[in-house]
Coordinates of C-alpha atoms in Angstrom, one line a residue:
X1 CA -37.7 37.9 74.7
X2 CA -38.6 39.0 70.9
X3 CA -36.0 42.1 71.4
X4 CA -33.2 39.2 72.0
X5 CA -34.4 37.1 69.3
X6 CA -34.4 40.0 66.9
X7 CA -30.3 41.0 68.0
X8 CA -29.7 37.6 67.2
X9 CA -31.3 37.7 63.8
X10 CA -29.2 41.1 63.0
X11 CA -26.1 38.7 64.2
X12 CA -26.9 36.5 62.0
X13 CA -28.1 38.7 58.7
X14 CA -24.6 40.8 59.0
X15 CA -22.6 37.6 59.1
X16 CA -24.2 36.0 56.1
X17 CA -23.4 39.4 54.1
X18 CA -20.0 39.1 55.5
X19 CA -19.9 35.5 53.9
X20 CA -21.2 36.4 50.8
X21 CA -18.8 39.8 50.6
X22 CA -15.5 37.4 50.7
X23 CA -16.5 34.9 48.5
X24 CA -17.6 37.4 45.7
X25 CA -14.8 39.2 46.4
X26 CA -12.1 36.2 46.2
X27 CA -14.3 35.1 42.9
X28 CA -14.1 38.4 41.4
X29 CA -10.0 38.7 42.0
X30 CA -9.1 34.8 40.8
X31 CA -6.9 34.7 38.1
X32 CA -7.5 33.7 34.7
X33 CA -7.7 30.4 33.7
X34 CA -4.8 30.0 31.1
X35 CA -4.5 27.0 28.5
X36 CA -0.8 25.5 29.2
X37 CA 1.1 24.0 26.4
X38 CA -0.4 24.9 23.2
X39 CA 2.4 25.4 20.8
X40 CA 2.2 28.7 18.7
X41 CA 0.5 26.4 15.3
X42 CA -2.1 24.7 17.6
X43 CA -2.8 28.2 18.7
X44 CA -3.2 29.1 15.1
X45 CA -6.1 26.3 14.3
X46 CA -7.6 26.6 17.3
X47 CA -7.9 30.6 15.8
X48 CA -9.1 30.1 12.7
X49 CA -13.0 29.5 11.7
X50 CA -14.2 26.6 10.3
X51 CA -13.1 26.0 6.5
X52 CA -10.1 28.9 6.8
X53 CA -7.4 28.4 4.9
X54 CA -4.1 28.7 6.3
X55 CA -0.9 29.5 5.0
X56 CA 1.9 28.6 7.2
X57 CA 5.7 30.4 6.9
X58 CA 8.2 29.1 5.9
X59 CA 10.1 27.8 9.3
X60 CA 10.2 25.4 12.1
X61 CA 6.8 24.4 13.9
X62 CA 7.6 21.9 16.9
X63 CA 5.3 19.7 18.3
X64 CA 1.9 18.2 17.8
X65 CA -1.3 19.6 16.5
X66 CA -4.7 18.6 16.7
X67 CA -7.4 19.7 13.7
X68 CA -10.8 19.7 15.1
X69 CA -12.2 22.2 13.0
X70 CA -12.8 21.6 8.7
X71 CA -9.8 23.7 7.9
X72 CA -7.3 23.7 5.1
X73 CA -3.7 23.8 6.2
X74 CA -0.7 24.6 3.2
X75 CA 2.7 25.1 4.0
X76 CA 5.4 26.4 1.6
X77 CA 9.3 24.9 1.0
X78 CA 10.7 25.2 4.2
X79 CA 7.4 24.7 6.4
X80 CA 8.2 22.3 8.8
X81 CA 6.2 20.5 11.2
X82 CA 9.0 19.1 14.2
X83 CA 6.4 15.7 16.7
X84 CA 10.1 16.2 18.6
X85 CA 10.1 12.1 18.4
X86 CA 6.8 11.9 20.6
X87 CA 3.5 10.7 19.5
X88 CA 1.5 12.0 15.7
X89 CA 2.8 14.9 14.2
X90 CA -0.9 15.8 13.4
X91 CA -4.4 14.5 14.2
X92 CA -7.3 15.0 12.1
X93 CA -10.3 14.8 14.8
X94 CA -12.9 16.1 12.2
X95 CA -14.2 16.1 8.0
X96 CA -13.3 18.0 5.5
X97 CA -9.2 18.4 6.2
X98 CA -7.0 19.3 3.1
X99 CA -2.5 19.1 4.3
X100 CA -0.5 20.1 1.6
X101 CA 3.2 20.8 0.9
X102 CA 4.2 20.2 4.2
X103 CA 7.8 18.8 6.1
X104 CA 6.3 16.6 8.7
X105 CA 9.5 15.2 10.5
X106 CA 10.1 12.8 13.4
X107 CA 6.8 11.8 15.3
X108 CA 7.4 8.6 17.7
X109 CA 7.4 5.0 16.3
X110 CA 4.6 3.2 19.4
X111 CA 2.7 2.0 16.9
X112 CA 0.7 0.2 19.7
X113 CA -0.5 3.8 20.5
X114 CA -0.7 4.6 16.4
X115 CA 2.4 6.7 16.4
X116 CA 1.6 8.9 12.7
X117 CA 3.2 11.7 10.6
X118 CA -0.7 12.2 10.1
X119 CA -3.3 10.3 11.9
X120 CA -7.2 10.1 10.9
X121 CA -9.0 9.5 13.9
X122 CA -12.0 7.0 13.8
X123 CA -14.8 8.1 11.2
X124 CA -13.0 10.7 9.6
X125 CA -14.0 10.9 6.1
X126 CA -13.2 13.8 3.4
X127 CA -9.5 14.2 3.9
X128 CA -7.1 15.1 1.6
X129 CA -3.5 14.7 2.3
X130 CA -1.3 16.5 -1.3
X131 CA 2.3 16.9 -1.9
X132 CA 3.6 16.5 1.8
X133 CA 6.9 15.2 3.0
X134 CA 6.7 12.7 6.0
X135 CA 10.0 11.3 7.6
X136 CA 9.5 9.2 10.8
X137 CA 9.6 6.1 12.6
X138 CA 6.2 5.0 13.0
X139 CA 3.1 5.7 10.3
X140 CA 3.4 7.9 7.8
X141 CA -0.8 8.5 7.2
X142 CA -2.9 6.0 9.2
X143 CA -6.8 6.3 9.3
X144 CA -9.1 3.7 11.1
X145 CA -13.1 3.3 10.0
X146 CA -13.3 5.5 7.3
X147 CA -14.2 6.6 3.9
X148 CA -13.6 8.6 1.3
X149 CA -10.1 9.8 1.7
X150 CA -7.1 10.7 -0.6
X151 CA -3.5 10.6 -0.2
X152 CA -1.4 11.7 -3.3
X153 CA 1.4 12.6 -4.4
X154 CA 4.1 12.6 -0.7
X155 CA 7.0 11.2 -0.2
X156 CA 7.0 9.1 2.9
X157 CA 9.9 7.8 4.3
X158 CA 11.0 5.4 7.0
X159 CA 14.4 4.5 9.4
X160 CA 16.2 2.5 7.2
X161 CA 18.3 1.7 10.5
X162 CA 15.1 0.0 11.5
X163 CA 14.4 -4.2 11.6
X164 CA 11.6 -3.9 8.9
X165 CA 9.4 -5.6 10.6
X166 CA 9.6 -2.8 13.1
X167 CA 9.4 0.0 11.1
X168 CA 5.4 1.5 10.7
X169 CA 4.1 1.1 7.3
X170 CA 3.6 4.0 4.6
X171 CA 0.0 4.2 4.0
X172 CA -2.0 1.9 6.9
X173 CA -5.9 1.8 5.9
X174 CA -7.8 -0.5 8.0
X175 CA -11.7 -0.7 7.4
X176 CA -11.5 2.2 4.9
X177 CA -13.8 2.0 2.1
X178 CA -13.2 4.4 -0.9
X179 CA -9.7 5.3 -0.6
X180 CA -7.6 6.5 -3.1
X181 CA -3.5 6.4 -3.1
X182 CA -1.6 8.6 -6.2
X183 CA 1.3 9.4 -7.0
X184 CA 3.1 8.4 -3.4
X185 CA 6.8 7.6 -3.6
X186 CA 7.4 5.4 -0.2
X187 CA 10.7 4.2 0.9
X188 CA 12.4 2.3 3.7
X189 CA 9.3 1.8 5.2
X190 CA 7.4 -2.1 6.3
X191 CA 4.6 -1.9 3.8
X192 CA 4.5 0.7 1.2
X193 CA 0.4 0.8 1.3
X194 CA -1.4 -1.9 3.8
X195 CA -4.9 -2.6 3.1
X196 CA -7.1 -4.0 5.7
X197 CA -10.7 -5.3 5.4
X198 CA -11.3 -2.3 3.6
X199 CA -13.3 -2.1 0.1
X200 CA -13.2 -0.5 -3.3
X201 CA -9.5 1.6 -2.8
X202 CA -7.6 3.0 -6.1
X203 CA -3.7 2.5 -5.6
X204 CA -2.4 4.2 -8.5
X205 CA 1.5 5.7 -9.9
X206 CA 3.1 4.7 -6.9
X207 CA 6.8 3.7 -6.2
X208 CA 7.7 1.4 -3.7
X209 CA 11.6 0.6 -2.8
X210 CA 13.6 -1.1 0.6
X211 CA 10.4 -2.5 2.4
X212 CA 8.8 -5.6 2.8
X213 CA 5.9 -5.1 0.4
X214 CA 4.5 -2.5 -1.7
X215 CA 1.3 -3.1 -1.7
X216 CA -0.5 -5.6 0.8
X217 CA -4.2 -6.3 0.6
X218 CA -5.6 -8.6 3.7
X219 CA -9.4 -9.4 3.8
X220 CA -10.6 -6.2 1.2
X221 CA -12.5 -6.2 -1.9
X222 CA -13.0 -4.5 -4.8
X223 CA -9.7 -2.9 -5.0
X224 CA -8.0 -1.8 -8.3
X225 CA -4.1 -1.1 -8.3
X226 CA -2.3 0.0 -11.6
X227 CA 0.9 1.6 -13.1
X228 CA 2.8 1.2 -9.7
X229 CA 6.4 0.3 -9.6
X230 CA 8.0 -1.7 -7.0
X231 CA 11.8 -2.3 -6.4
X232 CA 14.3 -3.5 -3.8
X233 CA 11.6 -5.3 -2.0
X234 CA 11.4 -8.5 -0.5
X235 CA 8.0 -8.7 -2.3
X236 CA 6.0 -6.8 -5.0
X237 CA 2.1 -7.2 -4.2
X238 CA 0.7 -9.8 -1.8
X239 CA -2.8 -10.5 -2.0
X240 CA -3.9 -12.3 0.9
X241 CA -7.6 -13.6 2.0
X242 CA -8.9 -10.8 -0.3
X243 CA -11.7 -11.0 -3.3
X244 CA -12.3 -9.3 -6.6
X245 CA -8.8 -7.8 -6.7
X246 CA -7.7 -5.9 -10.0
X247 CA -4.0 -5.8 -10.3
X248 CA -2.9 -4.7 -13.4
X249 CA -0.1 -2.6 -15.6
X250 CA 2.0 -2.8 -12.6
X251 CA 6.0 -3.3 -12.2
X252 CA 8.5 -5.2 -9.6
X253 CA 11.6 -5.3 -9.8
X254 CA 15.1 -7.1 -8.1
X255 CA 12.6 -8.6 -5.2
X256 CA 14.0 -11.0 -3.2
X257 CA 10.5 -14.0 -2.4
X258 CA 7.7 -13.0 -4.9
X259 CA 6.5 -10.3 -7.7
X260 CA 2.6 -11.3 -6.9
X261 CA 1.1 -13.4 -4.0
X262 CA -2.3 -15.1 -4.6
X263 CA -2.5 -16.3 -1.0
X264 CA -6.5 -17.8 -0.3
X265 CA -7.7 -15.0 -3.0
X266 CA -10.6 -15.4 -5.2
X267 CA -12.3 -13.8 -8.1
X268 CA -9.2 -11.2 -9.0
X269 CA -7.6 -10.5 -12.2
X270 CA -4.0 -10.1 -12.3
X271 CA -2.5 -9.2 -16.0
X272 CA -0.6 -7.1 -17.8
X273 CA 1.7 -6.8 -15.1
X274 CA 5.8 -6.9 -15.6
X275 CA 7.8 -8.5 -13.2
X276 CA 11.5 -9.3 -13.3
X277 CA 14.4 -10.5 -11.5
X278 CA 12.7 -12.1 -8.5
X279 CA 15.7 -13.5 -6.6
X280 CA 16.5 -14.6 -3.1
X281 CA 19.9 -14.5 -2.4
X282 CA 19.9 -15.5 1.2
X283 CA 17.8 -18.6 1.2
X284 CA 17.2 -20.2 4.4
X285 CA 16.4 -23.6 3.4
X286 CA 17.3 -25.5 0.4
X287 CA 14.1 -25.8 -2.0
X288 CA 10.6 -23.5 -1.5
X289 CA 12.7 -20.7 -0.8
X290 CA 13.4 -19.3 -3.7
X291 CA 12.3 -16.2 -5.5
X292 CA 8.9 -16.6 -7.5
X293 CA 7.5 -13.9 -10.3
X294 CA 3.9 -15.2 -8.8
X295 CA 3.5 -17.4 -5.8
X296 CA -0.2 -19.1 -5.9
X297 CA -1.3 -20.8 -2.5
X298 CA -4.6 -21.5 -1.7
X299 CA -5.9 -19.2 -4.4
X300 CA -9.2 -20.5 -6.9
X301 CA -11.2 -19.0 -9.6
X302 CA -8.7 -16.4 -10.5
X303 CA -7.6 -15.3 -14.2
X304 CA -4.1 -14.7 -14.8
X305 CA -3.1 -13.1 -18.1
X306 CA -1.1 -11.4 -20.3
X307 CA 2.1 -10.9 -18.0
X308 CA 5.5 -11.5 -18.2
X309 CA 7.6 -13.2 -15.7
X310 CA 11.2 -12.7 -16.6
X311 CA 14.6 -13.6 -14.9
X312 CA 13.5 -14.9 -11.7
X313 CA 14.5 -18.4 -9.8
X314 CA 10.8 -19.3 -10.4
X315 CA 8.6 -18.2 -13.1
X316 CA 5.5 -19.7 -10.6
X317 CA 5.3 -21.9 -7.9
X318 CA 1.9 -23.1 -7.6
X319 CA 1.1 -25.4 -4.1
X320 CA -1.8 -26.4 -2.2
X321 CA -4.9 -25.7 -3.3
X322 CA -3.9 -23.6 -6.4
X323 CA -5.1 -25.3 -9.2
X324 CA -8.3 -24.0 -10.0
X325 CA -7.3 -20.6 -11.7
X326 CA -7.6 -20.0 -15.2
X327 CA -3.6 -19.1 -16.2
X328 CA -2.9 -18.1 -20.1
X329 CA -1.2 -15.4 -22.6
X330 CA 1.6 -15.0 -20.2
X331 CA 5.2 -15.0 -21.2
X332 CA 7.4 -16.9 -19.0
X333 CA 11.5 -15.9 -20.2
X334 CA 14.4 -17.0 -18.9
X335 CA 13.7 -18.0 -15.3
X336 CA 16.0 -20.8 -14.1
X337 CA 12.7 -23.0 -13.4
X338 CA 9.2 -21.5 -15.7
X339 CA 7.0 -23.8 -13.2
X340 CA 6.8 -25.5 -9.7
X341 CA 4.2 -26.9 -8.9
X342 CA 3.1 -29.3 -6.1
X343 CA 0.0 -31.2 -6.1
X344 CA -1.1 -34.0 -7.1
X345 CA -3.3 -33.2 -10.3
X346 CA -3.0 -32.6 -13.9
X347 CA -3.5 -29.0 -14.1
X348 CA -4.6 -27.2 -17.9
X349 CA -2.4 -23.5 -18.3
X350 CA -4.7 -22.5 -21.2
X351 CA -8.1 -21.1 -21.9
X352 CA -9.9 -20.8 -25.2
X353 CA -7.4 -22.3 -27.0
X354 CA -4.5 -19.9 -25.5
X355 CA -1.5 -21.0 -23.8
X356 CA 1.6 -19.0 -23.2
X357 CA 4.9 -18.3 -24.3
X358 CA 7.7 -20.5 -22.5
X359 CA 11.1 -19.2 -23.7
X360 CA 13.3 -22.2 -24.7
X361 CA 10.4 -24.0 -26.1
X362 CA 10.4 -25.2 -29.4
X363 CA 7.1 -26.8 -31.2
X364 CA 5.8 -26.6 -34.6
X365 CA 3.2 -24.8 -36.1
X366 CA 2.2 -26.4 -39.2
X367 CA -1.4 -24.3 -39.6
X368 CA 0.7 -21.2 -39.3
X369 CA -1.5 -19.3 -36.4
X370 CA 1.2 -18.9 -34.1
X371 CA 0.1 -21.9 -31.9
X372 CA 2.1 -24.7 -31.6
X373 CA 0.4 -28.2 -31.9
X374 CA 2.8 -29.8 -29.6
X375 CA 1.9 -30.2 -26.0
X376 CA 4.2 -28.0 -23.3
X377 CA 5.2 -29.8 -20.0
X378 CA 7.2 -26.4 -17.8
X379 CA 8.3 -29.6 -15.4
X380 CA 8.4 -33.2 -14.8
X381 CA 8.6 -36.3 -12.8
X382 CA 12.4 -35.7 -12.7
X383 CA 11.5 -31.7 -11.1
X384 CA 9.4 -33.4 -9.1
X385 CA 11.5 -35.6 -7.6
X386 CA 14.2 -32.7 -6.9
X387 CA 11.3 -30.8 -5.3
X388 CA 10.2 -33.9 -3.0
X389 CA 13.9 -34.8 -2.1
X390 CA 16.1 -32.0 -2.6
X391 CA 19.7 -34.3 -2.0
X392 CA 18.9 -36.0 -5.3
X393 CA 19.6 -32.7 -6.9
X394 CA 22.8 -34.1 -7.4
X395 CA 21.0 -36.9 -10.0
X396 CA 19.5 -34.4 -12.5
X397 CA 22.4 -33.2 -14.1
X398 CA 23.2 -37.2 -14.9
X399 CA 23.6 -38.3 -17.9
X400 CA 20.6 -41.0 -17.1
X401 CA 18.4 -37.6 -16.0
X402 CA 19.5 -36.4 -19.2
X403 CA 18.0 -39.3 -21.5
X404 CA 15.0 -40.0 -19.3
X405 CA 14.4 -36.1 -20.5
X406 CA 14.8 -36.4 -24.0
X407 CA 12.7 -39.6 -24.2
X408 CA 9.9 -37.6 -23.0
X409 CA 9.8 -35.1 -24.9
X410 CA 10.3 -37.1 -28.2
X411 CA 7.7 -39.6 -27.4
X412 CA 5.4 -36.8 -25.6
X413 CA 5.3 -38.5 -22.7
X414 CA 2.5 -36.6 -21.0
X415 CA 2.4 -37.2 -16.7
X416 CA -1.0 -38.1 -15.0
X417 CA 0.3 -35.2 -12.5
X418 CA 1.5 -31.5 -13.5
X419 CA 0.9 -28.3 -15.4
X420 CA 0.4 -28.1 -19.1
X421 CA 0.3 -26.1 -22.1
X422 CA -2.0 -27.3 -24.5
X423 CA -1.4 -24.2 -26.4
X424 CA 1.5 -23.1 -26.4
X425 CA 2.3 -19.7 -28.0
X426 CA 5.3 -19.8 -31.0
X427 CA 6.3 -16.4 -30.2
X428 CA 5.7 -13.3 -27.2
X429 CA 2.4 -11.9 -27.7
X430 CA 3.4 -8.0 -29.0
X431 CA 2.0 -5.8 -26.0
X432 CA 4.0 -2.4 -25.2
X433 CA 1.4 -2.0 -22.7
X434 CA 3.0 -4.6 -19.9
X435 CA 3.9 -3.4 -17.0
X436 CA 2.9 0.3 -17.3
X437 CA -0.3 1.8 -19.0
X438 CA 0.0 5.8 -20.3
X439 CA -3.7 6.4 -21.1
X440 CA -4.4 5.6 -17.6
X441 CA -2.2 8.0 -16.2
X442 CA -4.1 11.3 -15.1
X443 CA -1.6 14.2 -15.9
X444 CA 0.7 13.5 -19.2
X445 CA 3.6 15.2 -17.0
X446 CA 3.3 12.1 -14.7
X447 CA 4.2 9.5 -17.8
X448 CA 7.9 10.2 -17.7
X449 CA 8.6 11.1 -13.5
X450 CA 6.3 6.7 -13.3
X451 CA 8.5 5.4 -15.8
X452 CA 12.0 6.4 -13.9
X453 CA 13.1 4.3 -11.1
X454 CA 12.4 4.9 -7.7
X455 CA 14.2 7.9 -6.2
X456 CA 14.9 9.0 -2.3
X457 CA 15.1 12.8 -3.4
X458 CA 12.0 14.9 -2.6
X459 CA 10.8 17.3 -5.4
X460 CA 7.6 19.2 -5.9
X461 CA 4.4 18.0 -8.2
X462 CA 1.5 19.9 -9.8
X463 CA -0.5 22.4 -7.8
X464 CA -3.1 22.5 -5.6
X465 CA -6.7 21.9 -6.5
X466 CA -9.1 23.1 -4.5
X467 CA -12.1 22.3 -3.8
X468 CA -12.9 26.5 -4.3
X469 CA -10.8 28.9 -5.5
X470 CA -9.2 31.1 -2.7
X471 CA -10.8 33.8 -3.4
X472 CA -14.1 32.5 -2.3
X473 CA -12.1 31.1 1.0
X474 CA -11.1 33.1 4.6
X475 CA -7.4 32.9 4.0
X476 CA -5.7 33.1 7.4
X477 CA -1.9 34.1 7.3
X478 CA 0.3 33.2 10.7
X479 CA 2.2 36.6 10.1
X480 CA -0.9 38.8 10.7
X481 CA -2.7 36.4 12.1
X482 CA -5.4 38.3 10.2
X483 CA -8.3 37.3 7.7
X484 CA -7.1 38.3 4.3
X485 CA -9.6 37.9 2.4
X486 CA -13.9 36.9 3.4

């Protein structure tokens, strides 16, 4: 009995072994696992050690990248970087990131999946994206829940073929504190910059040209914008359910609705700011349509001073709730109506004894100070009646319109309702600084390229900065695809 119970444990033993044998031996002969689709620049940062610097060759690199690593990535005049029309061109998926002088060219436009030239992932912070070209349908840069990022000095531009509603915006920052934005030139876009409960940004020497907006602030604070130019937009800067805003020593130009929108913000400063030719030339409804330097809704406790609204259908259009702002040392010239406002109250346009200057006004001045001691009314109860019942418009240009005007103003007929100018100014207040500050600008070379008017082309700006010099950096070179310097 124990000599058959002892075969069968031999049976047994050998056929374990046997087992054991052809799995090892099947383990030991599988093939290599092999990563499938990595395109040759992916390849390349996956490579390289954290903080390398990499300097790409001049040629075509198609498809999308993903940097997971703190790397800096610089490309030279021909580097190209090809999404082939599908998804972001690259993702940043970790801190410290530096992109400069890069092509990035035709990622996808699902903005429902965040379709970006260059896309910050959630929580990114310490990114710098310098002197890049971007030329897509959807985002150019768009970061989520961040801080502490720069974008200066790209071009970024949209399908102009595009309904511009459709089109992604330039720079789209949503809950990102501590941004800054330099030196961009964005075009054919939706919104040049779009700010979203975000706080503290810097939006500074920027063009804007053929979007909807150039700059757009929703629910932020703390944001500072100067010496940013916007033209051939439908509007210059809309500030929208936003607080302690300061917009200053910025341009708009030929817009077709607004220059600046106060729409339900507080606490902001808006002066020294130029805006001209605000025109709508495809109304779609008779009155409240057309083009307004500043449109106020909703807005209180703001100060508005010091800028000029020029040649526009509207020099402002105040409505609903707008009244409570202090408004004074502007110049209003030549706008087919200076004021529009509708409400219900006598509002003051004057602070400390300083009004504005209202082109076609003329006072007197006996003391000499430049103030004039007549009264200003921008509009009247005949304006308002146009604005309440636009088929009289017909009635003002009567000569009955015409005497119930001059009456007024000889017997300084003051309304119960309306804007005035206690204060009126004689003359423009002397201030070459509207519209476009120099001492704020951080490189003198930049003074002349702010001042010229938008362009499409794409030229080169000042160099790279780093954070250390390259010497002290592992350089990594896709020709060797070997360290060139440690």
């Amino acid at each position: 009995m124990w000599a058959k119970v002892r075969n069968e444990m031999k049976k047994y033993v050998v056929q374990s072994w046997l087992i054991l044998g052809v799995s090892l031996t099947s383990f030991a002969f599988a093939e290599p696992v092999v990563e499938q689709d990595i395109t040759p620049l992916q390849r390349l940062i996956n490579d390289a050690h954290p903080h390398d610097t990499i300097l790409l060759e001049d040629q075509t690199y198609s498809g999308n990248v993903v940097i997971k690593k703190p790397l800096t990535l610089i490309g030279q005049p021909g580097t190209i970087i090809d999404a082939q029309g599908v998804g972001s061109a690259i993702t940043i998926a970790t801190n410290h990131v530096h992109i400069e002088q890069l092509m990035i060219l035709n990622w996808g436009a699902d903005q429902y999946e965040l379709d970006s030239g260059v896309l910050l992932n959630d929580g990114v912070t310490e990114v710098t994206i310098f002197n890049n070209d971007l030329i897509g349908n959807g985002f150019g840069v768009r970061a989520d829940n961040t801080h502490h990022i720069e974008i200066s000095h790209n071009r970024i531009q949209g399908n102009a073929n595009m309904f511009v509603l459709d089109r992604g915006d330039g720079i789209y920052l949503k809950r990102v504190d501590h941004a800054v934005m330099n030196g961009n030139v964005i075009t054919d876009v939706r919104d040049g910059i779009y700010l979203e409960s975000g706080k503290h940004s810097l939006v500074k020497n920027n063009q804007f040209s053929e979007q909807q907006y150039g700059i757009h602030y929703m629910y932020t604070e703390g944001d500072e914008a100067f010496n940013n130019i916007s033209t051939n937009v439908d509007g210059g800067y809309a500030l929208m359910n936003s607080k302690r805003i300061n917009l200053h020593h910025n341009q708009v130009d030929n817009a077709a609705t607004f220059g600046v929108l106060l729409n339900m913000t507080n606490d902001s400063d808006i002066h020294a700011n130029r805006v001209n030719n605000i025109i709508n030339a495809n109304p779609k409804m008779p009155t409240g349509d057309e083009g307004k330097s500043m449109f106020i809704y909703g807005a209180r406790d703001n100060r508005v001073y010091d800028n000029e609204f020029a040649n526009s259908e509207i020099g402002i259009y105040m409505a609903m709730g707008g009244e409570g702002n202090q408004i004074f040392r502007n110049q209003f010239v030549n706008n087919q109506a200076q004021v529009k406002y509708v409400g219900d109250t006598k509002v003051e346009w004057s602070h400390n004894e300083q009004g504005n200057y209202w082109s076609g006004f003329i006072g007197w001045d006996r003391s000499g100070n430049g103030i004039s001691e007549q009264p200003y009314q921008p509009s009247d109860h005949l304006d308002r009646l146009y604005w309440l019942y636009p088929e009289a418009h017909f009635l003002l240009k009567s000569p009955v319109a015409s005497l119930l005007r001059w009456t007024q103003q000889q017997f300084q007929i003051m309304p119960e309702v309306g804007v005035v100018d206690s204060f009126p100014m004689m003359q423009p207040a002397e201030n070459p600084n509207i519209g476009y500050a120099a001492e704020l600008v951080d490189n003198p070379a930049d003074i002349a390229t702010n001042k010229r008017a938008v362009r499409s082309t794409f030229s080169s700006t000042k160099p790279l900065t780093l954070s250390k010099p390259l010497s002290q950096q592992r350089v990594f070179a896709p020709s060797s695809e070997k360290s060139l310097s440690k």
